[in-house]
Amino acid sequence: MSKNSPLCRKHALALWPLITVLILSLLAGCGTTPANPPATANNAQDSSAAVQTTYPLKVTDDFQHEVSIPAQPKRIVSLVPAVTETLYALGIGDSVVGVTKFDDYPQEAQQKAEYVFDDSLKPNTEQILKLNPDLIILGMQDEKTVTAIQNLKIPVVQFNPQTLSSTYDTLLKIGQITNKQNETQKMVSAMQQKEKDIEQKVAGIKDSDRPKVWVEVDPNLFTAGEGTFLNELITKAGGKNIAGDVQDWAQYSAEQVIAKNPQVIFNTYSYYIPNVKETILARPTWQNIDAVKNKRVVDLDSDMVTRPGPRIVDGMESIAKALYPDLSDD
């Protein structure tokens, strides 16, 4: 099945936020051995001191599975695109031996690692065994799939971040598991600073002046409500999500969008359907919407705003720049 099919798009969103899609959605309440606690977003370690992970390491993942990792992982199967991005960003992409069909960033991930999903979008456990991994990282897979992979008797951890804060904690946990704690702390610190800088730039904008935003994640008018990354990014970037009155991923009607009259429209599916912006601008019943009248329809990079990984704050920045084109970069 092609990544460009609507079904794959739906599955990718389900994977990290729905990703939830890898997604990208990671780590409130994770436990570790007391002798080797990871840094957290609120408990940063001194990045000037070299911090080494002590093995064997015991961790408790997002699904309350207690996992023992006997040694530093050297062969990792990542079934989460955001985690794959993280491992490459930490300079240990060579340790990634298996990925999903959706792990398309960086491009070398697809070139160097094997796909371990079959055509039914399920992990191929026989193939995973042949890769001889010493760690498997999962996201929001179904219980049957998780059980099948756990039965391989290989260390398995599951991450499912749903906020920026939990994303930072998950990145730090990945750094702890892979003995890259200093590198991960630097990454998270830079992301947190960028998030803070963006929020400071829009802090002086009155609530009444903040644009109303409609986010369209597919042509059937599914959107991102409260509890999604997109809602958080839009809010922190200075916008007001008109779908903030619904939870998670929900379907709106055209009448609802028209009635709420957004001033900016974002879409996240232009990579698999051409001319999305033009299609939205041409909708006959939407011609009186402010965003359409002013041609403020913007294509977002779906992966950057739905995968809870190293580029999630870059996604927030892209939203802020679209909302406030004249905002200073200083």
PDB file of C-alpha atoms in Angstrom, residues 14-197:
ATOM      1  CA  ALA A  14      -3.108   7.067  14.372  1.00  0.00           C
ATOM      2  CA  LEU A  15       0.507   6.056  14.890  1.00  0.00           C
ATOM      3  CA  TRP A  16       1.798   9.587  16.128  1.00  0.00           C
ATOM      4  CA  PRO A  17      -0.669  11.791  17.581  1.00  0.00           C
ATOM      5  CA  LEU A  18      -3.659   9.722  16.782  1.00  0.00           C
ATOM      6  CA  ILE A  19      -0.035  10.069  16.522  1.00  0.00           C
ATOM      7  CA  THR A  20      -2.430   9.566  18.191  1.00  0.00           C
ATOM      8  CA  VAL A  21       0.070  10.385  14.467  1.00  0.00           C
ATOM      9  CA  LEU A  22       4.167   9.283  15.669  1.00  0.00           C
ATOM     10  CA  ILE A  23       3.454   9.523  16.610  1.00  0.00           C
ATOM     11  CA  LEU A  24       5.033  10.873  16.200  1.00  0.00           C
ATOM     12  CA  SER A  25       2.144  11.674  20.404  1.00  0.00           C
ATOM     13  CA  LEU A  26       5.454  10.580  25.490  1.00  0.00           C
ATOM     14  CA  LEU A  27       6.530  10.337  29.221  1.00  0.00           C
ATOM     15  CA  ALA A  28       4.706  11.393  32.334  1.00  0.00           C
ATOM     16  CA  GLY A  29       5.271   8.986  35.172  1.00  0.00           C
ATOM     17  CA  CYS A  30       8.022   6.797  33.722  1.00  0.00           C
ATOM     18  CA  GLY A  31      10.072   4.975  36.318  1.00  0.00           C
ATOM     19  CA  THR A  32      13.773   4.162  36.289  1.00  0.00           C
ATOM     20  CA  THR A  33      16.338   2.651  38.580  1.00  0.00           C
ATOM     21  CA  PRO A  34      17.008   5.136  41.380  1.00  0.00           C
ATOM     22  CA  ALA A  35      20.762   5.020  40.720  1.00  0.00           C
ATOM     23  CA  ASN A  36      20.377   6.299  37.184  1.00  0.00           C
ATOM     24  CA  PRO A  37      17.412   8.693  36.880  1.00  0.00           C
ATOM     25  CA  PRO A  38      16.948  10.533  33.578  1.00  0.00           C
ATOM     26  CA  ALA A  39      16.677  14.262  33.300  1.00  0.00           C
ATOM     27  CA  THR A  40      13.152  15.575  32.830  1.00  0.00           C
ATOM     28  CA  ALA A  41      11.766  18.753  31.341  1.00  0.00           C
ATOM     29  CA  ASN A  42      11.550  20.131  34.893  1.00  0.00           C
ATOM     30  CA  ASN A  43      14.682  18.456  36.247  1.00  0.00           C
ATOM     31  CA  ALA A  44      17.451  19.202  33.779  1.00  0.00           C
ATOM     32  CA  GLN A  45      20.845  17.709  34.426  1.00  0.00           C
ATOM     33  CA  ASP A  46      24.048  19.687  34.089  1.00  0.00           C
ATOM     34  CA  SER A  47      24.899  19.333  30.393  1.00  0.00           C
ATOM     35  CA  SER A  48      28.536  20.211  31.120  1.00  0.00           C
ATOM     36  CA  ALA A  49      29.044  16.945  33.009  1.00  0.00           C
ATOM     37  CA  ALA A  50      29.301  13.695  31.080  1.00  0.00           C
ATOM     38  CA  VAL A  51      26.412  11.494  32.177  1.00  0.00           C
ATOM     39  CA  GLN A  52      26.664   7.791  31.456  1.00  0.00           C
ATOM     40  CA  THR A  53      23.847   5.284  31.664  1.00  0.00           C
ATOM     41  CA  THR A  54      24.426   2.357  33.979  1.00  0.00           C
ATOM     42  CA  TYR A  55      23.277  -1.034  32.729  1.00  0.00           C
ATOM     43  CA  PRO A  56      21.352  -3.173  33.352  1.00  0.00           C
ATOM     44  CA  LEU A  57      18.715  -0.442  33.277  1.00  0.00           C
ATOM     45  CA  LYS A  58      15.131  -0.832  34.439  1.00  0.00           C
ATOM     46  CA  VAL A  59      12.522   1.521  33.012  1.00  0.00           C
ATOM     47  CA  THR A  60       8.749   1.790  33.205  1.00  0.00           C
ATOM     48  CA  ASP A  61       7.260   2.939  29.918  1.00  0.00           C
ATOM     49  CA  ASP A  62       4.123   4.967  29.151  1.00  0.00           C
ATOM     50  CA  PHE A  63       1.953   1.853  29.404  1.00  0.00           C
ATOM     51  CA  GLN A  64       3.354   0.854  32.803  1.00  0.00           C
ATOM     52  CA  HIS A  65       5.437  -2.001  31.435  1.00  0.00           C
ATOM     53  CA  GLU A  66       8.570  -2.503  33.521  1.00  0.00           C
ATOM     54  CA  VAL A  67      11.388  -3.317  31.130  1.00  0.00           C
ATOM     55  CA  SER A  68      14.930  -4.445  31.845  1.00  0.00           C
ATOM     56  CA  ILE A  69      17.567  -3.384  29.326  1.00  0.00           C
ATOM     57  CA  PRO A  70      20.718  -5.465  29.948  1.00  0.00           C
ATOM     58  CA  ALA A  71      23.220  -3.424  27.930  1.00  0.00           C
ATOM     59  CA  GLN A  72      23.501  -0.396  25.661  1.00  0.00           C
ATOM     60  CA  PRO A  73      21.288  -1.142  22.631  1.00  0.00           C
ATOM     61  CA  LYS A  74      23.225  -1.655  19.419  1.00  0.00           C
ATOM     62  CA  ARG A  75      20.461  -2.979  17.141  1.00  0.00           C
ATOM     63  CA  ILE A  76      17.153  -1.145  17.447  1.00  0.00           C
ATOM     64  CA  VAL A  77      13.849  -1.757  15.693  1.00  0.00           C
ATOM     65  CA  SER A  78      11.835   1.479  15.776  1.00  0.00           C
ATOM     66  CA  LEU A  79       8.152   1.256  14.908  1.00  0.00           C
ATOM     67  CA  VAL A  80       7.631   4.975  15.603  1.00  0.00           C
ATOM     68  CA  PRO A  81       8.674   7.588  13.004  1.00  0.00           C
ATOM     69  CA  ALA A  82       9.350  10.237  15.660  1.00  0.00           C
ATOM     70  CA  VAL A  83      11.620   7.862  17.554  1.00  0.00           C
ATOM     71  CA  THR A  84      13.511   7.040  14.380  1.00  0.00           C
ATOM     72  CA  GLU A  85      14.049  10.761  13.793  1.00  0.00           C
ATOM     73  CA  THR A  86      15.301  11.075  17.361  1.00  0.00           C
ATOM     74  CA  LEU A  87      17.804   8.243  17.054  1.00  0.00           C
ATOM     75  CA  TYR A  88      19.233   9.752  13.878  1.00  0.00           C
ATOM     76  CA  ALA A  89      19.340  13.207  15.452  1.00  0.00           C
ATOM     77  CA  LEU A  90      21.372  11.721  18.293  1.00  0.00           C
ATOM     78  CA  GLY A  91      23.903  10.364  15.829  1.00  0.00           C
ATOM     79  CA  ILE A  92      23.034   6.696  16.326  1.00  0.00           C
ATOM     80  CA  GLY A  93      21.124   6.067  13.128  1.00  0.00           C
ATOM     81  CA  ASP A  94      23.484   3.184  12.373  1.00  0.00           C
ATOM     82  CA  SER A  95      21.928   1.306  15.290  1.00  0.00           C
ATOM     83  CA  VAL A  96      18.484   1.406  13.627  1.00  0.00           C
ATOM     84  CA  VAL A  97      17.981  -1.894  11.807  1.00  0.00           C
ATOM     85  CA  GLY A  98      14.204  -1.879  11.283  1.00  0.00           C
ATOM     86  CA  VAL A  99      11.580   0.812  10.665  1.00  0.00           C
ATOM     87  CA  THR A 100       8.041   1.265   9.346  1.00  0.00           C
ATOM     88  CA  LYS A 101       7.046   2.416   5.875  1.00  0.00           C
ATOM     89  CA  PHE A 102       6.290   5.818   7.361  1.00  0.00           C
ATOM     90  CA  ASP A 103       9.798   6.489   8.676  1.00  0.00           C
ATOM     91  CA  ASP A 104      10.712   8.915   5.907  1.00  0.00           C
ATOM     92  CA  TYR A 105      12.901  11.369   7.819  1.00  0.00           C
ATOM     93  CA  PRO A 106      15.773  11.475   7.448  1.00  0.00           C
ATOM     94  CA  GLN A 107      15.696   9.825   4.047  1.00  0.00           C
ATOM     95  CA  GLU A 108      18.645   7.596   4.880  1.00  0.00           C
ATOM     96  CA  ALA A 109      16.457   5.771   7.415  1.00  0.00           C
ATOM     97  CA  GLN A 110      14.577   4.147   4.548  1.00  0.00           C
ATOM     98  CA  GLN A 111      17.767   3.478   2.638  1.00  0.00           C
ATOM     99  CA  LYS A 112      19.679   1.820   5.478  1.00  0.00           C
ATOM    100  CA  ALA A 113      17.035   0.048   7.574  1.00  0.00           C
ATOM    101  CA  GLU A 114      14.588  -2.683   6.640  1.00  0.00           C
ATOM    102  CA  TYR A 115      10.829  -2.218   6.620  1.00  0.00           C
ATOM    103  CA  VAL A 116       9.223  -4.440   9.226  1.00  0.00           C
ATOM    104  CA  PHE A 117       5.575  -3.758   8.378  1.00  0.00           C
ATOM    105  CA  ASP A 118       3.705  -6.047   6.021  1.00  0.00           C
ATOM    106  CA  ASP A 119       0.971  -4.964   3.607  1.00  0.00           C
ATOM    107  CA  SER A 120      -1.642  -5.195   6.364  1.00  0.00           C
ATOM    108  CA  LEU A 121       0.259  -2.511   8.303  1.00  0.00           C
ATOM    109  CA  LYS A 122       1.194  -5.007  11.018  1.00  0.00           C
ATOM    110  CA  PRO A 123       4.765  -5.585  12.199  1.00  0.00           C
ATOM    111  CA  ASN A 124       6.257  -8.771  10.772  1.00  0.00           C
ATOM    112  CA  THR A 125       7.505 -10.590  13.866  1.00  0.00           C
ATOM    113  CA  GLU A 126       9.480 -13.174  11.878  1.00  0.00           C
ATOM    114  CA  GLN A 127      11.358 -10.439  10.081  1.00  0.00           C
ATOM    115  CA  ILE A 128      12.003  -8.622  13.336  1.00  0.00           C
ATOM    116  CA  LEU A 129      13.555 -11.763  14.815  1.00  0.00           C
ATOM    117  CA  LYS A 130      15.830 -12.160  11.784  1.00  0.00           C
ATOM    118  CA  LEU A 131      17.158  -8.643  12.380  1.00  0.00           C
ATOM    119  CA  ASN A 132      18.382  -9.795  15.805  1.00  0.00           C
ATOM    120  CA  PRO A 133      17.490  -6.564  17.656  1.00  0.00           C
ATOM    121  CA  ASP A 134      18.358  -5.922  21.284  1.00  0.00           C
ATOM    122  CA  LEU A 135      15.621  -3.276  21.660  1.00  0.00           C
ATOM    123  CA  ILE A 136      12.202  -2.672  20.079  1.00  0.00           C
ATOM    124  CA  ILE A 137      10.434   0.671  20.449  1.00  0.00           C
ATOM    125  CA  LEU A 138       6.679   0.852  19.919  1.00  0.00           C
ATOM    126  CA  GLY A 139       4.091   3.607  19.846  1.00  0.00           C
ATOM    127  CA  MET A 140       0.298   3.362  20.036  1.00  0.00           C
ATOM    128  CA  GLN A 141      -0.021  -0.136  18.584  1.00  0.00           C
ATOM    129  CA  ASP A 142      -3.018  -2.325  19.357  1.00  0.00           C
ATOM    130  CA  GLU A 143      -2.860  -4.747  22.269  1.00  0.00           C
ATOM    131  CA  LYS A 144      -2.632  -7.848  20.072  1.00  0.00           C
ATOM    132  CA  THR A 145       0.366  -6.446  18.198  1.00  0.00           C
ATOM    133  CA  VAL A 146       2.097  -5.388  21.413  1.00  0.00           C
ATOM    134  CA  THR A 147       1.603  -8.820  22.949  1.00  0.00           C
ATOM    135  CA  ALA A 148       2.975 -10.559  19.841  1.00  0.00           C
ATOM    136  CA  ILE A 149       6.115  -8.418  19.928  1.00  0.00           C
ATOM    137  CA  GLN A 150       6.563  -8.803  23.684  1.00  0.00           C
ATOM    138  CA  ASN A 151       6.414 -12.566  23.179  1.00  0.00           C
ATOM    139  CA  LEU A 152       9.633 -12.325  21.150  1.00  0.00           C
ATOM    140  CA  LYS A 153      11.423 -11.983  24.514  1.00  0.00           C
ATOM    141  CA  ILE A 154      13.335  -8.916  23.368  1.00  0.00           C
ATOM    142  CA  PRO A 155      13.245  -5.705  25.475  1.00  0.00           C
ATOM    143  CA  VAL A 156      10.249  -3.628  24.318  1.00  0.00           C
ATOM    144  CA  VAL A 157       9.359  -0.081  25.375  1.00  0.00           C
ATOM    145  CA  GLN A 158       6.287   1.928  24.355  1.00  0.00           C
ATOM    146  CA  PHE A 159       6.110   5.698  24.101  1.00  0.00           C
ATOM    147  CA  ASN A 160       2.956   7.741  23.542  1.00  0.00           C
ATOM    148  CA  PRO A 161       3.563  11.453  24.220  1.00  0.00           C
ATOM    149  CA  GLN A 162       0.555  13.726  23.866  1.00  0.00           C
ATOM    150  CA  THR A 163       2.035  17.105  24.813  1.00  0.00           C
ATOM    151  CA  LEU A 164       5.204  19.094  24.229  1.00  0.00           C
ATOM    152  CA  SER A 165       6.214  18.548  27.851  1.00  0.00           C
ATOM    153  CA  SER A 166       5.819  14.774  27.633  1.00  0.00           C
ATOM    154  CA  THR A 167       7.669  14.813  24.316  1.00  0.00           C
ATOM    155  CA  TYR A 168      10.666  16.400  26.017  1.00  0.00           C
ATOM    156  CA  ASP A 169      10.544  13.774  28.744  1.00  0.00           C
ATOM    157  CA  THR A 170      10.396  10.991  26.171  1.00  0.00           C
ATOM    158  CA  LEU A 171      13.360  12.354  24.255  1.00  0.00           C
ATOM    159  CA  LEU A 172      15.309  12.393  27.511  1.00  0.00           C
ATOM    160  CA  LYS A 173      14.226   8.833  28.265  1.00  0.00           C
ATOM    161  CA  ILE A 174      15.403   7.693  24.819  1.00  0.00           C
ATOM    162  CA  GLY A 175      18.727   9.378  25.556  1.00  0.00           C
ATOM    163  CA  GLN A 176      18.978   7.505  28.833  1.00  0.00           C
ATOM    164  CA  ILE A 177      18.139   4.138  27.267  1.00  0.00           C
ATOM    165  CA  THR A 178      20.707   4.615  24.464  1.00  0.00           C
ATOM    166  CA  ASN A 179      23.445   6.190  26.636  1.00  0.00           C
ATOM    167  CA  LYS A 180      23.082   9.555  24.887  1.00  0.00           C
ATOM    168  CA  GLN A 181      21.940  11.592  27.866  1.00  0.00           C
ATOM    169  CA  ASN A 182      24.127  14.644  27.280  1.00  0.00           C
ATOM    170  CA  GLU A 183      23.233  14.869  23.605  1.00  0.00           C
ATOM    171  CA  THR A 184      19.528  14.547  24.371  1.00  0.00           C
ATOM    172  CA  GLN A 185      19.678  17.171  27.093  1.00  0.00           C
ATOM    173  CA  LYS A 186      21.230  19.648  24.654  1.00  0.00           C
ATOM    174  CA  MET A 187      18.529  18.827  22.096  1.00  0.00           C
ATOM    175  CA  VAL A 188      15.700  19.287  24.597  1.00  0.00           C
ATOM    176  CA  SER A 189      17.172  22.478  26.029  1.00  0.00           C
ATOM    177  CA  ALA A 190      17.352  23.996  22.541  1.00  0.00           C
ATOM    178  CA  MET A 191      13.764  22.954  21.815  1.00  0.00           C
ATOM    179  CA  GLN A 192      12.513  24.389  25.105  1.00  0.00           C
ATOM    180  CA  GLN A 193      14.310  27.668  24.459  1.00  0.00           C
ATOM    181  CA  LYS A 194      12.817  27.922  20.983  1.00  0.00           C
ATOM    182  CA  GLU A 195       9.341  27.218  22.369  1.00  0.00           C
ATOM    183  CA  LYS A 196       9.835  29.930  24.984  1.00  0.00           C
ATOM    184  CA  ASP A 197      11.081  32.417  22.373  1.00  0.00           C
TER     185      ASP A 197
END
